[in-house]
Coordinates of C-alpha atoms and ligand atoms in Angstrom, one line a residue:
M1 CA -91.9 12.6 -7.1
K2 CA -91.6 16.0 -5.5
N3 CA -91.1 18.9 -7.8
D4 CA -88.4 21.5 -7.1
S5 CA -90.5 23.9 -5.3
E6 CA -91.5 21.3 -2.7
K7 CA -87.9 20.0 -2.1
K8 CA -86.5 21.2 1.3
L9 CA -83.3 23.1 0.9
S10 CA -80.3 22.1 3.0
T11 CA -79.3 24.3 5.9
E12 CA -75.7 23.3 5.5
S13 CA -73.2 25.8 4.0
Y14 CA -71.4 25.1 0.7
K15 CA -68.7 22.4 1.2
G16 CA -65.5 23.7 2.6
V17 CA -66.7 27.2 3.6
R18 CA -67.9 28.3 7.0
D19 CA -70.9 30.1 8.5
F20 CA -69.8 32.4 11.3
Y21 CA -72.4 32.3 14.1
P22 CA -71.9 35.1 16.6
E23 CA -69.5 33.0 18.8
D24 CA -67.4 32.2 15.8
M25 CA -67.5 35.7 14.6
A26 CA -66.3 37.0 18.0
I27 CA -63.3 34.6 17.7
Q28 CA -62.7 35.6 14.1
N29 CA -62.8 39.3 15.1
Y30 CA -60.3 38.6 17.9
I31 CA -58.0 36.9 15.5
F32 CA -58.2 39.8 13.0
S33 CA -57.8 42.4 15.7
V34 CA -54.4 41.0 16.9
M35 CA -53.2 40.7 13.3
G36 CA -54.2 44.4 12.6
K37 CA -52.8 45.7 15.8
V38 CA -49.4 44.2 15.2
A39 CA -49.2 45.1 11.5
K40 CA -50.1 48.8 12.5
K41 CA -47.4 48.8 15.2
F42 CA -44.8 48.0 12.5
G43 CA -46.2 50.9 10.4
Y44 CA -48.2 48.9 7.9
Q45 CA -51.3 50.5 6.3
E46 CA -54.5 48.5 5.5
Y47 CA -55.7 48.1 1.9
G48 CA -58.4 46.1 0.2
A49 CA -59.6 44.9 -3.2
S50 CA -62.4 42.9 -4.9
V51 CA -62.6 39.1 -4.7
L52 CA -62.9 39.1 -8.5
E53 CA -59.9 39.3 -10.7
P54 CA -59.3 38.6 -14.4
S55 CA -58.1 35.0 -14.6
E56 CA -54.9 35.9 -16.6
L57 CA -53.6 37.6 -13.4
Y58 CA -52.7 34.1 -12.1
H59 CA -51.4 32.5 -15.2
A60 CA -48.0 34.3 -15.3
K61 CA -46.5 33.4 -11.9
S62 CA -48.7 31.7 -9.4
G63 CA -47.8 28.1 -10.2
E64 CA -49.6 25.3 -12.0
E65 CA -51.3 23.6 -9.0
I66 CA -53.1 26.7 -7.9
V67 CA -54.2 27.8 -11.4
N68 CA -55.1 24.5 -12.9
E69 CA -56.5 22.6 -9.9
Q70 CA -57.6 25.1 -7.3
T71 CA -59.2 28.2 -8.7
Y72 CA -62.8 29.0 -8.9
T73 CA -63.0 30.3 -12.5
F74 CA -66.0 31.2 -14.6
L75 CA -67.0 33.2 -17.6
D76 CA -68.9 36.4 -16.9
R77 CA -71.8 37.5 -19.1
G78 CA -69.4 39.3 -21.4
D79 CA -67.4 36.0 -21.9
R80 CA -64.4 37.2 -19.9
S81 CA -62.7 34.7 -17.7
V82 CA -63.0 35.7 -14.1
T83 CA -61.4 34.1 -11.0
L84 CA -62.2 34.3 -7.3
R85 CA -58.9 35.3 -5.9
P86 CA -57.0 32.3 -4.5
E87 CA -54.3 34.5 -3.0
M88 CA -53.6 38.2 -2.5
T89 CA -50.1 38.6 -3.8
P90 CA -50.9 39.1 -7.6
T91 CA -53.6 41.6 -6.6
V92 CA -51.3 43.7 -4.3
A93 CA -48.6 43.6 -6.9
R94 CA -51.1 44.9 -9.5
M95 CA -52.2 47.6 -7.2
V96 CA -48.6 48.7 -6.5
A97 CA -47.7 48.6 -10.2
N98 CA -50.8 50.7 -11.0
K99 CA -49.7 53.5 -8.7
R100 CA -46.0 53.0 -8.8
R101 CA -45.1 56.6 -9.6
E102 CA -47.2 58.1 -6.8
L103 CA -46.3 55.8 -4.0
I104 CA -43.6 56.6 -1.5
F105 CA -41.3 53.6 -1.1
P106 CA -40.8 51.5 0.9
V107 CA -44.5 50.8 0.8
R108 CA -45.7 48.8 3.9
W109 CA -49.2 47.4 3.4
Y110 CA -51.4 44.8 5.0
S111 CA -54.9 43.3 4.3
I112 CA -57.0 40.5 5.6
P113 CA -58.9 39.2 2.5
N114 CA -60.9 36.1 2.0
L115 CA -59.5 33.7 -0.5
F116 CA -60.9 30.8 -2.4
R117 CA -59.2 27.6 -3.3
Y118 CA -60.8 24.4 -4.5
E119 CA -59.1 22.1 -2.1
K120 CA -60.1 18.9 -0.4
P121 CA -61.6 20.2 2.9
Q122 CA -59.6 18.8 5.9
R123 CA -58.2 20.1 9.2
G124 CA -56.4 23.3 8.4
R125 CA -57.5 23.4 4.8
L126 CA -60.8 24.8 3.6
R127 CA -62.2 26.3 0.3
E128 CA -62.6 29.7 1.7
H129 CA -60.2 31.2 4.3
W130 CA -59.1 34.6 5.4
Q131 CA -55.4 35.4 5.2
L132 CA -53.5 38.3 6.7
N133 CA -51.1 39.6 4.0
V134 CA -48.2 41.7 5.1
D135 CA -45.8 43.0 2.4
I136 CA -43.0 45.5 2.1
F137 CA -42.3 46.9 -1.4
G138 CA -39.0 48.6 -2.4
V139 CA -36.3 47.2 -0.1
E140 CA -33.5 45.3 -1.7
S141 CA -31.6 44.5 1.5
I142 CA -32.1 41.6 3.9
Q143 CA -33.6 44.2 6.3
A144 CA -36.9 43.6 4.6
E145 CA -36.8 39.9 5.5
V146 CA -35.7 40.8 9.1
E147 CA -38.7 43.1 9.4
I148 CA -41.3 40.8 7.9
I149 CA -40.2 37.8 10.0
S150 CA -40.2 40.0 13.1
V151 CA -43.9 40.9 12.3
A152 CA -44.7 37.2 12.0
S153 CA -43.0 36.4 15.3
E154 CA -44.6 39.3 17.0
I155 CA -48.1 38.2 15.9
M156 CA -47.5 34.7 17.4
R157 CA -46.3 36.3 20.7
A158 CA -49.3 38.6 20.7
Y159 CA -51.6 35.6 20.7
G160 CA -49.7 34.3 23.7
V161 CA -48.0 31.4 21.8
K162 CA -44.5 30.8 23.3
D163 CA -41.4 30.9 21.2
S164 CA -40.7 27.3 22.2
Q165 CA -44.1 26.2 20.7
F166 CA -43.4 27.3 17.2
E167 CA -40.6 27.4 14.6
I168 CA -39.8 29.7 11.7
R169 CA -38.3 27.6 8.9
I170 CA -36.3 29.4 6.2
N171 CA -34.7 28.5 2.9
N172 CA -33.5 30.4 -0.1
R173 CA -34.6 30.0 -3.7
K174 CA -31.1 31.2 -4.7
I175 CA -29.5 28.1 -3.1
V176 CA -32.1 25.8 -4.5
N177 CA -31.5 27.2 -8.0
Y178 CA -27.7 27.0 -7.5
I179 CA -27.9 23.4 -6.5
L180 CA -30.3 22.2 -9.1
E181 CA -29.3 24.3 -12.1
T182 CA -25.6 25.3 -11.6
L183 CA -24.3 22.3 -9.7
M184 CA -26.5 19.5 -11.1
G185 CA -26.9 21.1 -14.5
L186 CA -30.7 20.5 -14.6
S187 CA -32.9 22.5 -17.0
T188 CA -35.3 25.0 -15.5
E189 CA -38.2 22.6 -16.2
T190 CA -36.5 19.6 -14.6
A191 CA -35.4 21.7 -11.6
G192 CA -39.1 22.7 -11.2
K193 CA -40.1 19.1 -11.1
V194 CA -37.5 18.4 -8.5
A195 CA -38.7 21.3 -6.4
K196 CA -42.3 20.0 -6.5
A197 CA -41.1 16.5 -5.5
I198 CA -39.1 18.0 -2.5
D199 CA -42.3 20.0 -1.6
R200 CA -44.0 16.6 -1.1
K201 CA -41.2 15.1 1.0
E202 CA -43.1 15.1 4.2
K203 CA -46.2 13.6 2.7
V204 CA -44.5 10.4 1.4
S205 CA -42.2 7.7 2.9
H206 CA -38.4 7.9 2.8
E207 CA -38.3 5.2 0.0
V208 CA -41.0 6.7 -2.1
F209 CA -39.3 10.1 -1.9
G210 CA -35.9 8.7 -2.9
K211 CA -37.5 7.0 -5.9
M212 CA -39.3 10.2 -7.0
I213 CA -36.0 12.0 -7.0
T214 CA -34.1 9.2 -8.8
D215 CA -36.9 9.1 -11.5
I216 CA -36.3 12.8 -12.2
V217 CA -32.6 13.2 -11.9
G218 CA -31.1 9.7 -12.6
E219 CA -27.6 9.0 -11.2
K220 CA -27.3 12.5 -9.7
D221 CA -29.7 11.5 -7.0
N222 CA -27.2 10.6 -4.4
F223 CA -25.6 14.0 -4.2
L224 CA -29.0 15.7 -3.9
L225 CA -30.5 13.2 -1.4
T226 CA -27.4 13.6 0.8
L227 CA -27.7 17.4 0.7
L228 CA -31.4 17.2 1.5
S229 CA -30.7 14.9 4.5
S230 CA -28.4 17.4 6.2
K231 CA -29.2 17.8 9.9
N232 CA -28.5 21.6 10.0
L233 CA -27.1 24.5 8.1
E234 CA -23.5 23.7 9.1
E235 CA -23.7 20.2 7.8
F236 CA -25.5 21.4 4.6
V237 CA -22.8 24.0 3.9
E238 CA -20.0 21.5 4.7
R239 CA -21.4 19.2 1.9
L240 CA -21.3 22.0 -0.7
P241 CA -18.3 22.6 -3.0
E242 CA -15.9 25.4 -1.9
D243 CA -17.5 28.2 -4.0
G244 CA -21.0 27.1 -2.8
K245 CA -20.0 27.7 0.8
L246 CA -19.8 31.4 0.1
H247 CA -22.8 31.5 -2.2
D248 CA -25.0 34.6 -1.9
G249 CA -28.0 32.5 -0.8
I250 CA -26.0 31.0 2.1
V251 CA -24.6 34.4 3.2
E252 CA -28.2 35.8 3.2
I253 CA -29.5 32.9 5.4
K254 CA -26.7 33.4 7.9
T255 CA -27.1 37.1 8.0
L256 CA -30.8 36.8 8.5
I257 CA -30.5 34.3 11.3
Q258 CA -28.0 36.5 13.1
A259 CA -30.0 39.7 12.7
L260 CA -33.2 38.0 14.0
E261 CA -31.2 36.5 16.9
K262 CA -30.1 40.0 17.9
L263 CA -33.7 41.1 18.0
G264 CA -34.5 38.2 20.4
I265 CA -36.0 35.9 17.8
S266 CA -34.1 32.6 18.0
N267 CA -36.7 30.0 17.0
V268 CA -35.5 30.3 13.3
V269 CA -34.2 27.1 11.6
F270 CA -32.7 26.5 8.2
D271 CA -34.8 23.9 6.2
Q272 CA -33.3 22.9 2.9
T273 CA -36.5 21.1 2.0
L274 CA -38.8 24.2 2.2
M275 CA -39.8 25.0 -1.3
R276 CA -43.1 27.0 -1.3
G277 CA -45.4 26.3 -4.2
F278 CA -45.5 29.6 -5.9
D279 CA -43.3 30.4 -9.0
Y280 CA -42.8 34.1 -8.1
Y281 CA -40.4 33.7 -5.1
T282 CA -36.8 34.7 -5.9
G283 CA -34.9 34.6 -2.7
I284 CA -35.5 33.9 1.0
V285 CA -38.7 31.8 1.6
F286 CA -40.1 31.0 5.0
E287 CA -43.0 29.2 6.8
V288 CA -44.1 29.2 10.4
F289 CA -45.0 25.9 12.0
D290 CA -46.6 25.0 15.3
L291 CA -44.5 22.3 16.9
N292 CA -47.6 20.4 18.2
P293 CA -48.1 17.4 15.9
D294 CA -51.9 18.0 16.0
N295 CA -51.4 21.1 13.8
R296 CA -49.2 19.9 11.0
R297 CA -50.1 22.7 8.5
S298 CA -48.1 25.9 8.1
L299 CA -49.4 29.0 9.8
F300 CA -47.6 31.5 7.7
G301 CA -45.9 31.3 4.3
G302 CA -44.0 33.9 2.5
G303 CA -40.8 35.2 1.0
R304 CA -39.0 37.5 -1.4
Y305 CA -40.5 38.1 -4.8
D306 CA -38.5 40.7 -6.7
D307 CA -39.8 40.2 -10.2
L308 CA -43.6 40.0 -9.9
L309 CA -44.3 43.6 -11.0
Q310 CA -42.6 42.8 -14.3
I311 CA -45.7 41.0 -15.4
F312 CA -47.4 44.4 -15.6
G313 CA -44.5 45.8 -17.7
E314 CA -43.1 47.6 -14.8
E315 CA -39.5 47.6 -13.6
K316 CA -38.6 45.3 -10.8
V317 CA -39.6 46.2 -7.3
P318 CA -37.9 44.2 -4.6
T319 CA -40.6 42.8 -2.3
V320 CA -41.0 40.6 0.7
G321 CA -44.2 39.4 2.4
F322 CA -46.2 36.6 3.9
G323 CA -49.7 35.3 4.2
M324 CA -51.1 33.9 7.4
G325 CA -54.4 32.0 7.5
D326 CA -57.2 32.3 10.0
V327 CA -58.0 28.5 10.0
T328 CA -54.6 27.2 11.1
I329 CA -54.1 29.9 13.7
R330 CA -57.5 29.2 15.2
D331 CA -56.6 25.5 15.5
V332 CA -53.4 26.5 17.3
L333 CA -55.1 28.9 19.7
E334 CA -57.6 26.2 20.5
T335 CA -55.0 23.6 21.0
Y336 CA -53.2 25.8 23.5
G337 CA -56.4 27.2 25.1
L338 CA -55.4 30.7 24.1
I339 CA -58.8 32.0 22.8
P340 CA -59.9 34.6 25.4
S341 CA -63.4 34.3 26.7
Q342 CA -65.7 36.8 24.9
K343 CA -67.4 39.6 26.8
N344 CA -71.1 39.9 26.0
S345 CA -71.5 43.0 23.9
I346 CA -75.0 43.7 25.4
C347 CA -74.6 45.4 28.8
L348 CA -78.2 45.8 30.0
C349 CA -81.6 44.3 29.5
I350 CA -84.6 46.4 30.4
C351 CA -87.4 44.1 31.4
T352 CA -91.0 45.4 31.2
V353 CA -93.7 44.5 33.7
G354 CA -96.7 45.3 31.4
N355 CA -97.2 46.3 27.8
E356 CA -98.0 49.8 29.0
H357 CA -94.4 50.2 30.2
I358 CA -92.8 49.4 26.9
D359 CA -92.7 53.0 25.5
Y360 CA -91.0 54.2 28.6
A361 CA -88.5 51.4 28.4
Q362 CA -87.7 52.1 24.8
E363 CA -87.2 55.8 25.6
L364 CA -84.9 54.9 28.5
A365 CA -83.0 52.6 26.2
Q366 CA -82.5 55.3 23.6
K367 CA -81.1 57.7 26.1
L368 CA -78.6 55.1 27.3
R369 CA -77.6 54.2 23.8
A370 CA -76.9 57.9 23.2
K371 CA -74.3 57.5 25.9
E372 CA -72.7 54.4 24.2
V373 CA -74.3 51.8 26.5
S374 CA -75.5 48.7 24.7
V375 CA -79.1 48.0 25.7
I376 CA -82.0 45.7 24.7
V377 CA -85.6 46.0 25.8
D378 CA -87.6 42.8 26.5
Y379 CA -91.1 43.6 25.1
S380 CA -92.1 39.9 24.8
G381 CA -95.0 40.3 27.3
K382 CA -93.7 37.3 29.2
K383 CA -93.6 37.2 33.0
V384 CA -90.8 39.4 34.5
G385 CA -89.2 36.3 36.1
D386 CA -88.9 34.7 32.7
Q387 CA -87.5 37.8 31.1
I388 CA -84.8 37.9 33.7
K389 CA -84.0 34.2 33.2
R390 CA -83.7 34.7 29.5
A391 CA -81.4 37.7 30.0
D392 CA -79.2 35.6 32.3
K393 CA -79.1 32.7 29.7
R394 CA -77.9 35.2 27.1
G395 CA -75.1 36.2 29.4
I396 CA -76.3 39.8 29.8
P397 CA -74.7 41.1 33.0
F398 CA -77.3 43.7 34.2
I399 CA -81.1 44.1 34.2
V400 CA -83.6 46.7 35.4
C401 CA -87.3 46.2 35.5
V402 CA -89.7 49.0 34.5
G403 CA -93.2 49.0 36.0
D404 CA -95.5 51.7 37.5
D405 CA -93.2 52.6 40.4
E406 CA -90.1 53.1 38.1
V407 CA -92.1 55.2 35.7
K408 CA -93.4 57.4 38.5
T409 CA -90.1 57.9 40.5
G410 CA -87.5 57.6 37.7
E411 CA -85.6 55.2 40.0
F412 CA -84.6 51.7 39.1
K413 CA -83.3 48.6 40.9
L414 CA -80.2 47.7 38.9
K415 CA -79.4 44.0 39.3
N416 CA -76.1 42.4 38.6
L417 CA -77.0 38.9 37.3
K418 CA -73.6 37.4 38.0
T419 CA -73.4 38.5 41.7
G420 CA -77.0 39.0 42.5
E421 CA -76.1 42.4 43.9
E422 CA -78.9 45.1 43.6
K423 CA -78.6 48.9 43.7
I424 CA -81.2 51.7 43.5
V425 CA -80.2 54.0 40.8
T426 CA -81.5 57.0 38.9
E427 CA -81.5 57.4 35.2
E428 CA -78.4 59.7 35.4
N429 CA -76.1 57.4 37.4
L430 CA -77.2 54.3 35.4
T431 CA -74.9 55.2 32.6
S432 CA -71.9 55.8 34.8
L433 CA -72.4 52.5 36.7
L434 CA -72.8 50.5 33.5
K435 CA -69.8 52.0 31.8
N436 CA -67.5 51.0 34.6
Ligands
HAM1 P1 -49.7 30.2 1.0 O1 -48.6 29.4 1.6 O2 -50.4 29.6 -0.1 O3 -49.0 31.6 0.6 O4 -50.7 30.6 2.2 C1 -50.3 31.2 3.4 C2 -51.0 30.7 4.6 O5 -52.4 30.7 4.3 C3 -50.8 29.2 4.9 O6 -49.6 29.1 5.7 C4 -52.1 28.8 5.6 O7 -52.0 29.3 6.9 C5 -53.1 29.6 4.9 N1 -53.8 28.9 3.9 C6 -53.5 28.7 2.6 N2 -54.4 27.9 1.9 C7 -55.4 27.6 2.8 C8 -56.6 26.9 2.8 N3 -57.0 26.3 1.7 N4 -57.3 26.8 3.9 C9 -56.9 27.4 5.1 N5 -55.8 28.1 5.2 C10 -55.0 28.2 4.1 C11 -49.7 32.6 -0.1 O8 -50.9 32.6 -0.4 C12 -48.8 33.7 -0.5 N6 -49.5 34.5 -1.5 C13 -48.4 34.5 0.7 C14 -47.5 35.7 0.4 C15 -47.8 37.0 0.7 N7 -46.3 35.6 -0.1 C16 -45.8 36.9 -0.2 N8 -46.7 37.7 0.3

């Protein structure tokens, strides 16, 4: 038997997390850069925080599934329970609560944290993902939802996804609560069970779903199942009793759809089955879906959560926000061929004819770097032809070779490896040529 020190270690990463080789990192950076650019355009400022949080932060409002089944939680050396953040919302709420008196509201913040959830790894779902979080704190009116959904829509457009390719589905927790608690008279606990069952509607067959509902609500199932099967907002409202037709939650949905329409965002649909898994949402909730059946997972999820700051003993701060994952958007961009080809960040390779030319090449490289040109020196000692071939394989666009003549004259033959074009240049005009 081999002892531990002889065992070969696996080169695979931990299950459900990713290594980012340079090609992947370039794509990831592109994805982040679009997120950041759009968030900034809407006036959102970037913030950050640690991946470690005291576990109790998630017990109050995140929801049982996340806390009991999906968190990475451990005891630190001082016996404190610590959790790797599974989402950013409790953290940002904590940060706002902590500085509440100094902040100028409305606060518009964004961040792109990595989050950890112990999920079964599958397409669109991993154990570590990065998630753009965009939240606006301190706005009570529906204008906050209008703005936040506009940010979401603008991000999709900035990636080049067409409005006809994705859908923004919205619902309102106020309507859900009105139906389950006021109209059906269910306790908060039973209503919670129904909401969880509805959340699973798409994952089970029609019959199984019907049975799940009947098991929880008994003979009231028909009313609920009929409402849930409504084809659109009009039909849904039609099936509500008179006072329900004018319910706050319905009015908000209609106002929101109209306001977004005026801003040119018309791919918004009412979805009475959209629940969202977190306990902290209090009003409008929304998710963004790609309409291509290959990408069945939501791209964005968010909504209004007016009460979360109360867990820190603070007064309510009306808040709306969303999270958008890097995994699902990458799947979508790949599906539609929307990932731009990456430019090589190295601009020039200086090949060296002999070892005696390396010092000169290094000095030349330093001078060019001082002028912001990205340069590498090939000091491998290999034949110049091989050095050039290797530069070409790496996708480096330009080379110069340094030998006795170049050292003597200070003139170089700059070769464009893509076109084969050659030009005699001096050290001075090398920079300006390479920067163009
Ligand atoms: P969420 O729906 O859990 O919401 O996540 C938002 C998005 O993050 C999802 O639509 C998906 O794109 C991505 N995502 C979530 N879990 C995973 C995973 N395991 N692997 C890959 N991607 C994933 C929240 O987290 C809320 N805290 C968002 C929010 C911010 N609400 C208000 N402000």
